[in-house]
PDB file of C-alpha atoms in Angstrom:
ATOM      1  CA  MET G   1     126.076  41.450  75.320  1.00  0.00           C
ATOM      2  CA  LEU G   2     122.619  39.888  75.081  1.00  0.00           C
ATOM      3  CA  THR G   3     124.015  36.834  73.258  1.00  0.00           C
ATOM      4  CA  LYS G   4     126.966  36.065  75.563  1.00  0.00           C
ATOM      5  CA  ASN G   5     124.992  33.510  77.579  1.00  0.00           C
ATOM      6  CA  LYS G   6     123.156  32.119  74.553  1.00  0.00           C
ATOM      7  CA  LYS G   7     123.745  29.193  72.222  1.00  0.00           C
ATOM      8  CA  LEU G   8     123.701  29.381  68.430  1.00  0.00           C
ATOM      9  CA  LEU G   9     123.136  26.498  66.038  1.00  0.00           C
ATOM     10  CA  MET G  10     124.821  27.421  62.778  1.00  0.00           C
ATOM     11  CA  ALA G  11     122.914  25.551  60.058  1.00  0.00           C
ATOM     12  CA  ALA G  12     124.168  27.474  57.025  1.00  0.00           C
ATOM     13  CA  TRP G  13     125.359  25.890  53.783  1.00  0.00           C
ATOM     14  CA  GLY G  14     129.091  25.118  53.996  1.00  0.00           C
ATOM     15  CA  CYS G  15     129.466  26.034  57.678  1.00  0.00           C
ATOM     16  CA  GLU G  16     131.751  23.024  58.273  1.00  0.00           C
ATOM     17  CA  ASN G  17     133.727  23.545  55.054  1.00  0.00           C
ATOM     18  CA  LEU G  18     136.890  25.474  55.957  1.00  0.00           C
ATOM     19  CA  ASN G  19     137.298  26.708  52.375  1.00  0.00           C
ATOM     20  CA  TYR G  20     133.725  27.977  52.067  1.00  0.00           C
ATOM     21  CA  THR G  21     132.550  31.546  52.604  1.00  0.00           C
ATOM     22  CA  THR G  22     130.110  30.660  55.387  1.00  0.00           C
ATOM     23  CA  SER G  23     132.769  29.078  57.553  1.00  0.00           C
ATOM     24  CA  GLN G  24     135.333  31.796  56.858  1.00  0.00           C
ATOM     25  CA  CYS G  25     133.033  34.804  57.271  1.00  0.00           C
ATOM     26  CA  TRP G  26     130.701  33.855  60.096  1.00  0.00           C
ATOM     27  CA  TYR G  27     132.057  31.159  62.406  1.00  0.00           C
ATOM     28  CA  ASP G  28     134.794  33.144  64.207  1.00  0.00           C
ATOM     29  CA  PRO G  29     132.605  36.232  64.784  1.00  0.00           C
ATOM     30  CA  PHE G  30     129.778  34.019  66.104  1.00  0.00           C
ATOM     31  CA  LYS G  31     132.201  32.325  68.498  1.00  0.00           C
ATOM     32  CA  LYS G  32     132.929  35.750  69.965  1.00  0.00           C
ATOM     33  CA  LEU G  33     129.244  36.687  70.247  1.00  0.00           C
ATOM     34  CA  PHE G  34     127.774  33.489  71.703  1.00  0.00           C
ATOM     35  CA  LYS G  35     128.592  31.265  74.652  1.00  0.00           C
ATOM     36  CA  ASP G  36     128.439  28.209  72.410  1.00  0.00           C
ATOM     37  CA  VAL G  37     128.194  27.569  68.663  1.00  0.00           C
ATOM     38  CA  ALA G  38     127.053  24.186  67.334  1.00  0.00           C
ATOM     39  CA  LEU G  39     127.308  23.254  63.645  1.00  0.00           C
ATOM     40  CA  PHE G  40     125.042  21.424  61.212  1.00  0.00           C
ATOM     41  CA  ASP G  41     126.176  21.678  57.598  1.00  0.00           C
ATOM     42  CA  PRO G  42     123.470  20.950  54.979  1.00  0.00           C
ATOM     43  CA  GLN G  43     126.130  20.915  52.252  1.00  0.00           C
ATOM     44  CA  LYS G  44     127.748  17.884  53.872  1.00  0.00           C
ATOM     45  CA  ASN G  45     124.622  16.207  55.216  1.00  0.00           C
ATOM     46  CA  LEU G  46     122.541  16.559  52.058  1.00  0.00           C
ATOM     47  CA  LEU G  47     125.171  14.613  50.132  1.00  0.00           C
ATOM     48  CA  LYS G  48     125.469  12.025  52.897  1.00  0.00           C
ATOM     49  CA  TYR G  49     121.796  11.411  53.709  1.00  0.00           C
ATOM     50  CA  GLY G  50     119.599  12.948  51.013  1.00  0.00           C
ATOM     51  CA  ARG G  51     117.141  15.767  51.692  1.00  0.00           C
ATOM     52  CA  ASP G  52     114.348  13.972  53.573  1.00  0.00           C
ATOM     53  CA  GLU G  53     116.593  12.116  56.005  1.00  0.00           C
ATOM     54  CA  MET G  54     118.763  15.211  56.482  1.00  0.00           C
ATOM     55  CA  ASN G  55     115.710  17.249  57.489  1.00  0.00           C
ATOM     56  CA  SER G  56     114.684  14.572  60.007  1.00  0.00           C
ATOM     57  CA  ILE G  57     118.190  14.477  61.468  1.00  0.00           C
ATOM     58  CA  PHE G  58     118.185  18.281  61.708  1.00  0.00           C
ATOM     59  CA  ILE G  59     115.088  18.246  63.946  1.00  0.00           C
ATOM     60  CA  LYS G  60     116.829  15.744  66.230  1.00  0.00           C
ATOM     61  CA  ILE G  61     119.908  17.994  66.336  1.00  0.00           C
ATOM     62  CA  ILE G  62     117.724  20.897  67.498  1.00  0.00           C
ATOM     63  CA  GLU G  63     116.208  18.691  70.214  1.00  0.00           C
ATOM     64  CA  ARG G  64     119.680  17.658  71.383  1.00  0.00           C
ATOM     65  CA  GLU G  65     121.458  21.013  71.176  1.00  0.00           C
ATOM     66  CA  LYS G  66     118.584  23.197  72.452  1.00  0.00           C
ATOM     67  CA  PRO G  67     119.856  26.402  70.776  1.00  0.00           C
ATOM     68  CA  ASP G  68     118.565  29.886  71.506  1.00  0.00           C
ATOM     69  CA  TYR G  69     119.258  30.949  67.897  1.00  0.00           C
ATOM     70  CA  ILE G  70     119.555  29.151  64.548  1.00  0.00           C
ATOM     71  CA  PHE G  71     121.426  30.806  61.686  1.00  0.00           C
ATOM     72  CA  PHE G  72     120.656  29.646  58.139  1.00  0.00           C
ATOM     73  CA  TRP G  73     122.020  30.569  54.721  1.00  0.00           C
ATOM     74  CA  LEU G  74     119.678  28.951  52.229  1.00  0.00           C
ATOM     75  CA  ILE G  75     121.144  27.985  48.867  1.00  0.00           C
ATOM     76  CA  ALA G  76     117.872  26.548  47.564  1.00  0.00           C
ATOM     77  CA  ASP G  77     115.354  24.198  49.184  1.00  0.00           C
ATOM     78  CA  GLU G  78     117.772  22.053  51.203  1.00  0.00           C
ATOM     79  CA  TYR G  79     115.537  22.655  54.230  1.00  0.00           C
ATOM     80  CA  THR G  80     111.924  21.994  53.340  1.00  0.00           C
ATOM     81  CA  LEU G  81     109.102  24.433  54.006  1.00  0.00           C
ATOM     82  CA  GLU G  82     107.554  21.762  56.221  1.00  0.00           C
ATOM     83  CA  THR G  83     110.714  21.479  58.335  1.00  0.00           C
ATOM     84  CA  LEU G  84     110.955  25.231  58.913  1.00  0.00           C
ATOM     85  CA  ALA G  85     107.234  25.509  59.681  1.00  0.00           C
ATOM     86  CA  HIS G  86     107.630  22.636  62.149  1.00  0.00           C
ATOM     87  CA  ILE G  87     110.534  24.413  63.877  1.00  0.00           C
ATOM     88  CA  LYS G  88     108.498  27.596  64.153  1.00  0.00           C
ATOM     89  CA  GLU G  89     105.568  25.748  65.712  1.00  0.00           C
ATOM     90  CA  ARG G  90     107.404  23.287  67.927  1.00  0.00           C
ATOM     91  CA  PHE G  91     110.246  25.533  69.126  1.00  0.00           C
ATOM     92  CA  PRO G  92     108.620  28.994  69.327  1.00  0.00           C
ATOM     93  CA  LYS G  93     111.321  30.406  71.649  1.00  0.00           C
ATOM     94  CA  ILE G  94     114.155  29.741  69.188  1.00  0.00           C
ATOM     95  CA  ILE G  95     115.028  32.822  67.109  1.00  0.00           C
ATOM     96  CA  THR G  96     115.661  31.828  63.502  1.00  0.00           C
ATOM     97  CA  ILE G  97     117.696  33.988  61.126  1.00  0.00           C
ATOM     98  CA  ASN G  98     118.323  33.445  57.424  1.00  0.00           C
ATOM     99  CA  LEU G  99     120.728  35.172  55.082  1.00  0.00           C
ATOM    100  CA  PHE G 100     119.142  35.500  51.629  1.00  0.00           C
ATOM    101  CA  GLY G 101     121.769  35.900  48.915  1.00  0.00           C
ATOM    102  CA  ASP G 102     121.068  36.616  45.249  1.00  0.00           C
ATOM    103  CA  ASP G 103     117.405  37.568  45.341  1.00  0.00           C
ATOM    104  CA  ASP G 104     117.589  39.018  41.840  1.00  0.00           C
ATOM    105  CA  ILE G 105     117.769  35.352  40.810  1.00  0.00           C
ATOM    106  CA  ASN G 106     116.177  33.558  43.748  1.00  0.00           C
ATOM    107  CA  TYR G 107     113.339  35.709  45.111  1.00  0.00           C
ATOM    108  CA  GLY G 108     110.714  34.462  42.682  1.00  0.00           C
ATOM    109  CA  ILE G 109     111.988  30.879  42.850  1.00  0.00           C
ATOM    110  CA  TYR G 110     112.088  30.302  46.599  1.00  0.00           C
ATOM    111  CA  SER G 111     112.921  33.310  48.801  1.00  0.00           C
ATOM    112  CA  ARG G 112     109.359  34.665  48.785  1.00  0.00           C
ATOM    113  CA  TYR G 113     108.049  31.285  49.995  1.00  0.00           C
ATOM    114  CA  TYR G 114     110.624  30.950  52.784  1.00  0.00           C
ATOM    115  CA  LYS G 115     110.886  34.503  54.134  1.00  0.00           C
ATOM    116  CA  ASP G 116     107.942  34.336  56.572  1.00  0.00           C
ATOM    117  CA  LEU G 117     109.238  31.183  58.225  1.00  0.00           C
ATOM    118  CA  PHE G 118     112.130  33.053  59.874  1.00  0.00           C
ATOM    119  CA  ASN G 119     112.099  35.537  62.737  1.00  0.00           C
ATOM    120  CA  CYS G 120     114.692  37.662  60.959  1.00  0.00           C
ATOM    121  CA  CYS G 121     115.771  37.968  57.309  1.00  0.00           C
ATOM    122  CA  LEU G 122     119.135  39.386  56.214  1.00  0.00           C
ATOM    123  CA  ILE G 123     119.150  40.549  52.591  1.00  0.00           C
ATOM    124  CA  CYS G 124     122.244  40.871  50.366  1.00  0.00           C
ATOM    125  CA  GLN G 125     120.546  42.703  47.463  1.00  0.00           C
ATOM    126  CA  PRO G 126     119.069  45.935  48.896  1.00  0.00           C
ATOM    127  CA  ARG G 127     116.483  46.606  46.172  1.00  0.00           C
ATOM    128  CA  PHE G 128     114.590  43.487  47.336  1.00  0.00           C
ATOM    129  CA  LEU G 129     114.301  44.598  50.953  1.00  0.00           C
ATOM    130  CA  LYS G 130     110.933  46.240  50.326  1.00  0.00           C
ATOM    131  CA  ASN G 131     109.540  42.890  49.137  1.00  0.00           C
ATOM    132  CA  TYR G 132     110.278  41.383  52.534  1.00  0.00           C
ATOM    133  CA  ILE G 133     108.966  44.267  54.616  1.00  0.00           C
ATOM    134  CA  LYS G 134     105.810  44.836  52.536  1.00  0.00           C
ATOM    135  CA  GLY G 135     105.279  41.101  52.508  1.00  0.00           C
ATOM    136  CA  GLY G 136     104.964  41.111  56.275  1.00  0.00           C
ATOM    137  CA  ASN G 137     108.422  40.325  57.679  1.00  0.00           C
ATOM    138  CA  LYS G 138     109.307  43.600  59.439  1.00  0.00           C
ATOM    139  CA  ASN G 139     112.523  42.130  60.874  1.00  0.00           C
ATOM    140  CA  SER G 140     114.303  42.255  57.508  1.00  0.00           C
ATOM    141  CA  TYR G 141     117.569  44.118  56.961  1.00  0.00           C
ATOM    142  CA  PHE G 142     120.098  44.723  54.208  1.00  0.00           C
ATOM    143  CA  ILE G 143     123.594  43.528  55.079  1.00  0.00           C
ATOM    144  CA  PHE G 144     126.870  43.257  53.202  1.00  0.00           C
ATOM    145  CA  THR G 145     128.304  39.746  53.580  1.00  0.00           C
ATOM    146  CA  ILE G 146     131.328  41.119  55.384  1.00  0.00           C
ATOM    147  CA  PRO G 147     134.449  38.914  55.175  1.00  0.00           C
ATOM    148  CA  ASN G 148     136.335  37.893  58.282  1.00  0.00           C
ATOM    149  CA  PRO G 149     138.877  40.648  59.166  1.00  0.00           C
ATOM    150  CA  SER G 150     141.115  38.078  60.844  1.00  0.00           C
ATOM    151  CA  VAL G 151     141.461  36.241  57.501  1.00  0.00           C
ATOM    152  CA  PHE G 152     141.493  39.093  54.968  1.00  0.00           C
ATOM    153  CA  ILE G 153     144.459  41.175  56.105  1.00  0.00           C
ATOM    154  CA  PRO G 154     147.109  43.370  54.426  1.00  0.00           C
ATOM    155  CA  LEU G 155     150.397  41.584  53.772  1.00  0.00           C
ATOM    156  CA  ASP G 156     153.798  43.171  53.317  1.00  0.00           C
ATOM    157  CA  ILE G 157     154.522  41.566  49.936  1.00  0.00           C
ATOM    158  CA  PRO G 158     155.419  43.021  46.502  1.00  0.00           C
ATOM    159  CA  LYS G 159     152.693  43.866  43.958  1.00  0.00           C
ATOM    160  CA  GLU G 160     153.854  41.272  41.420  1.00  0.00           C
ATOM    161  CA  LEU G 161     150.583  40.893  39.481  1.00  0.00           C
ATOM    162  CA  ASP G 162     149.214  43.663  37.265  1.00  0.00           C
ATOM    163  CA  VAL G 163     145.551  42.605  37.029  1.00  0.00           C
ATOM    164  CA  THR G 164     143.796  39.611  38.581  1.00  0.00           C
ATOM    165  CA  PHE G 165     140.331  38.131  38.633  1.00  0.00           C
ATOM    166  CA  ILE G 166     139.123  35.538  41.151  1.00  0.00           C
ATOM    167  CA  GLY G 167     135.811  33.866  40.366  1.00  0.00           C
ATOM    168  CA  TYR G 168     133.732  31.749  37.990  1.00  0.00           C
ATOM    169  CA  PRO G 169     133.408  32.206  34.192  1.00  0.00           C
ATOM    170  CA  LYS G 170     129.735  33.258  34.246  1.00  0.00           C
ATOM    171  CA  SER G 171     127.945  35.985  32.245  1.00  0.00           C
ATOM    172  CA  ASP G 172     130.309  37.878  29.893  1.00  0.00           C
ATOM    173  CA  ARG G 173     133.456  37.495  32.017  1.00  0.00           C
ATOM    174  CA  TYR G 174     135.208  35.294  29.457  1.00  0.00           C
ATOM    175  CA  GLU G 175     134.631  37.826  26.663  1.00  0.00           C
ATOM    176  CA  LEU G 176     135.886  40.716  28.812  1.00  0.00           C
ATOM    177  CA  ILE G 177     139.033  38.820  29.788  1.00  0.00           C
ATOM    178  CA  LYS G 178     139.709  37.898  26.149  1.00  0.00           C
ATOM    179  CA  TYR G 179     139.299  41.579  25.241  1.00  0.00           C
ATOM    180  CA  LEU G 180     141.876  42.600  27.846  1.00  0.00           C
ATOM    181  CA  LEU G 181     144.324  39.947  26.655  1.00  0.00           C
ATOM    182  CA  LYS G 182     143.887  41.079  23.044  1.00  0.00           C
ATOM    183  CA  ASN G 183     144.756  44.615  24.135  1.00  0.00           C
ATOM    184  CA  GLY G 184     147.967  43.633  25.898  1.00  0.00           C
ATOM    185  CA  ILE G 185     146.817  43.588  29.523  1.00  0.00           C
ATOM    186  CA  LYS G 186     148.720  41.159  31.753  1.00  0.00           C
ATOM    187  CA  ILE G 187     145.907  39.442  33.607  1.00  0.00           C
ATOM    188  CA  SER G 188     145.895  36.369  35.848  1.00  0.00           C
ATOM    189  CA  ILE G 189     142.763  34.283  36.464  1.00  0.00           C
ATOM    190  CA  PHE G 190     141.912  32.175  39.528  1.00  0.00           C
ATOM    191  CA  GLY G 191     138.858  30.185  40.588  1.00  0.00           C
ATOM    192  CA  ASN G 192     136.889  27.172  39.414  1.00  0.00           C
ATOM    193  CA  GLY G 193     135.659  26.514  35.883  1.00  0.00           C
ATOM    194  CA  TRP G 194     138.301  28.147  33.686  1.00  0.00           C
ATOM    195  CA  TRP G 195     140.189  25.015  32.620  1.00  0.00           C
ATOM    196  CA  ASN G 196     137.594  24.361  29.892  1.00  0.00           C
ATOM    197  CA  TYR G 197     138.683  27.547  28.079  1.00  0.00           C
ATOM    198  CA  LYS G 198     141.837  26.518  26.220  1.00  0.00           C
ATOM    199  CA  ASP G 199     142.896  30.077  25.355  1.00  0.00           C
ATOM    200  CA  ILE G 200     142.727  31.024  29.062  1.00  0.00           C
ATOM    201  CA  ARG G 201     144.816  28.153  30.454  1.00  0.00           C
ATOM    202  CA  LYS G 202     148.122  29.997  30.067  1.00  0.00           C
ATOM    203  CA  ILE G 203     146.965  32.693  32.513  1.00  0.00           C
ATOM    204  CA  TYR G 204     144.919  30.397  34.757  1.00  0.00           C
ATOM    205  CA  GLY G 205     146.223  29.779  38.273  1.00  0.00           C
ATOM    206  CA  GLY G 206     143.547  27.330  39.407  1.00  0.00           C
ATOM    207  CA  PRO G 207     141.158  27.526  42.384  1.00  0.00           C
ATOM    208  CA  LEU G 208     142.346  29.171  45.614  1.00  0.00           C
ATOM    209  CA  ASN G 209     141.772  28.444  49.273  1.00  0.00           C
ATOM    210  CA  PHE G 210     141.106  31.520  51.396  1.00  0.00           C
ATOM    211  CA  HIS G 211     144.694  32.013  52.542  1.00  0.00           C
ATOM    212  CA  ASP G 212     145.999  31.853  48.976  1.00  0.00           C
ATOM    213  CA  MET G 213     143.217  34.216  47.901  1.00  0.00           C
ATOM    214  CA  VAL G 214     144.443  36.756  50.451  1.00  0.00           C
ATOM    215  CA  LYS G 215     147.966  36.470  49.040  1.00  0.00           C
ATOM    216  CA  VAL G 216     146.750  36.996  45.456  1.00  0.00           C
ATOM    217  CA  ILE G 217     144.677  40.035  46.455  1.00  0.00           C
ATOM    218  CA  ASN G 218     147.668  41.530  48.236  1.00  0.00           C
ATOM    219  CA  LYS G 219     150.017  40.809  45.295  1.00  0.00           C
ATOM    220  CA  SER G 220     147.693  42.454  42.746  1.00  0.00           C
ATOM    221  CA  LYS G 221     147.877  46.052  41.591  1.00  0.00           C
ATOM    222  CA  ILE G 222     144.287  45.820  40.300  1.00  0.00           C
ATOM    223  CA  ASN G 223     141.698  43.318  41.555  1.00  0.00           C
ATOM    224  CA  LEU G 224     138.848  43.003  39.057  1.00  0.00           C
ATOM    225  CA  SER G 225     135.322  42.518  40.393  1.00  0.00           C
ATOM    226  CA  PHE G 226     132.634  41.672  37.842  1.00  0.00           C
ATOM    227  CA  SER G 227     129.137  42.490  39.079  1.00  0.00           C
ATOM    228  CA  LYS G 228     126.800  40.620  36.723  1.00  0.00           C
ATOM    229  CA  ASN G 229     124.895  37.581  37.974  1.00  0.00           C
ATOM    230  CA  HIS G 230     124.002  34.455  35.977  1.00  0.00           C
ATOM    231  CA  ASN G 231     121.189  36.410  34.302  1.00  0.00           C
ATOM    232  CA  ASN G 232     123.654  39.091  33.155  1.00  0.00           C
ATOM    233  CA  ILE G 233     122.219  41.687  35.576  1.00  0.00           C
ATOM    234  CA  PRO G 234     124.581  43.733  37.821  1.00  0.00           C
ATOM    235  CA  HIS G 235     124.233  43.216  41.561  1.00  0.00           C
ATOM    236  CA  ILE G 236     126.236  43.850  44.729  1.00  0.00           C
ATOM    237  CA  LYS G 237     129.227  41.568  45.315  1.00  0.00           C
ATOM    238  CA  GLY G 238     131.372  41.129  48.396  1.00  0.00           C
ATOM    239  CA  ARG G 239     134.748  41.160  46.648  1.00  0.00           C
ATOM    240  CA  LEU G 240     135.378  44.882  47.195  1.00  0.00           C
ATOM    241  CA  LEU G 241     135.151  44.353  50.972  1.00  0.00           C
ATOM    242  CA  GLU G 242     137.628  41.463  50.867  1.00  0.00           C
ATOM    243  CA  THR G 243     139.974  43.589  48.796  1.00  0.00           C
ATOM    244  CA  GLY G 244     139.455  46.601  51.049  1.00  0.00           C
ATOM    245  CA  LEU G 245     140.341  44.655  54.193  1.00  0.00           C
ATOM    246  CA  CYS G 246     143.596  43.711  52.453  1.00  0.00           C
ATOM    247  CA  LYS G 247     144.166  47.423  51.720  1.00  0.00           C
ATOM    248  CA  SER G 248     144.300  46.604  48.016  1.00  0.00           C
ATOM    249  CA  PHE G 249     142.580  48.174  45.010  1.00  0.00           C
ATOM    250  CA  SER G 250     139.400  46.992  43.279  1.00  0.00           C
ATOM    251  CA  LEU G 251     138.125  47.960  39.845  1.00  0.00           C
ATOM    252  CA  ILE G 252     134.443  47.060  39.874  1.00  0.00           C
ATOM    253  CA  GLU G 253     131.854  46.537  37.183  1.00  0.00           C
ATOM    254  CA  TYR G 254     129.160  49.203  37.510  1.00  0.00           C
ATOM    255  CA  CYS G 255     126.134  48.536  39.714  1.00  0.00           C
ATOM    256  CA  GLU G 256     123.829  51.390  40.682  1.00  0.00           C
ATOM    257  CA  ASP G 257     123.303  49.980  44.191  1.00  0.00           C
ATOM    258  CA  TYR G 258     126.937  50.601  45.172  1.00  0.00           C
ATOM    259  CA  LYS G 259     126.387  54.354  44.921  1.00  0.00           C
ATOM    260  CA  ASP G 260     124.070  54.264  47.948  1.00  0.00           C
ATOM    261  CA  TYR G 261     126.994  53.148  50.121  1.00  0.00           C
ATOM    262  CA  PHE G 262     130.199  54.429  48.489  1.00  0.00           C
ATOM    263  CA  LYS G 263     131.276  57.691  46.866  1.00  0.00           C
ATOM    264  CA  GLU G 264     132.050  56.964  43.235  1.00  0.00           C
ATOM    265  CA  ASN G 265     135.641  57.720  42.162  1.00  0.00           C
ATOM    266  CA  ASP G 266     136.548  58.354  45.797  1.00  0.00           C
ATOM    267  CA  GLU G 267     135.657  55.231  47.756  1.00  0.00           C
ATOM    268  CA  ILE G 268     134.824  53.049  44.759  1.00  0.00           C
ATOM    269  CA  VAL G 269     135.976  52.967  41.117  1.00  0.00           C
ATOM    270  CA  MET G 270     133.660  51.359  38.559  1.00  0.00           C
ATOM    271  CA  PHE G 271     133.479  50.697  34.817  1.00  0.00           C
ATOM    272  CA  LYS G 272     130.464  50.271  32.510  1.00  0.00           C
ATOM    273  CA  THR G 273     131.906  49.122  29.185  1.00  0.00           C
ATOM    274  CA  LYS G 274     134.864  47.050  28.032  1.00  0.00           C
ATOM    275  CA  GLU G 275     136.410  50.227  26.594  1.00  0.00           C
ATOM    276  CA  GLU G 276     136.120  52.021  29.924  1.00  0.00           C
ATOM    277  CA  LEU G 277     137.517  48.945  31.680  1.00  0.00           C
ATOM    278  CA  LEU G 278     140.588  48.970  29.435  1.00  0.00           C
ATOM    279  CA  LYS G 279     141.060  52.717  29.812  1.00  0.00           C
ATOM    280  CA  LYS G 280     140.871  52.640  33.616  1.00  0.00           C
ATOM    281  CA  ILE G 281     143.262  49.688  33.844  1.00  0.00           C
ATOM    282  CA  LYS G 282     145.791  51.603  31.769  1.00  0.00           C
TER     283      LYS G 282
END
């Protein structure tokens, strides 16, 4: 492999947090691809040093580690435009890669300003890919944020839970869950943020680390995946891939983009309304 004798500096948000997606999804595969993987976690260092000092420290880390590649996953503006422009100018041989997440929310806010400062852009929302390519960054590609297959595995355990949802209470998720409860569906909720909803507490199992998440997915007959973002617009989520690796079933809120990659009602089952959700659960 071309990368086997190369060094990667992983500078993505949460890359040193063992319970965060970045660490779980990317670190082990990168260790197999590269001779060496160094870590610099902006999630940790931003809190410890503040943004300006963190950016200065990051440049010193690059000087010390001398990576061939740097992998970013921007959450917002934790790395300044000036820092990334400086890296591009001062270290022209380093290949920089960024994973852009929810561009349906973030493209107009910061992605469009950052995209040309990387050698390669990975895009999680495919309808925005044309914005990158037409904007001048030809090395831009759509990619599912594929979960780590050594973490998300099928377990030989009973299907004890009828319906589960793992995630935050954003968009209309709370109303949909209340609707299911009202109609007699036995549903269990996991993830952060639900304790504030008093009528949900009786079915709330708290936040999960990744190993417990795998157990819940495997124990569930139906794993719900809601597709709407914070602006109430459907977009692609990675939950169906986590569920699929566990050989478990997902019922997914409709998003047109899924149909470009999966055969509806064969490889993927979706719902559009709360009535259709209830009907398909039953």
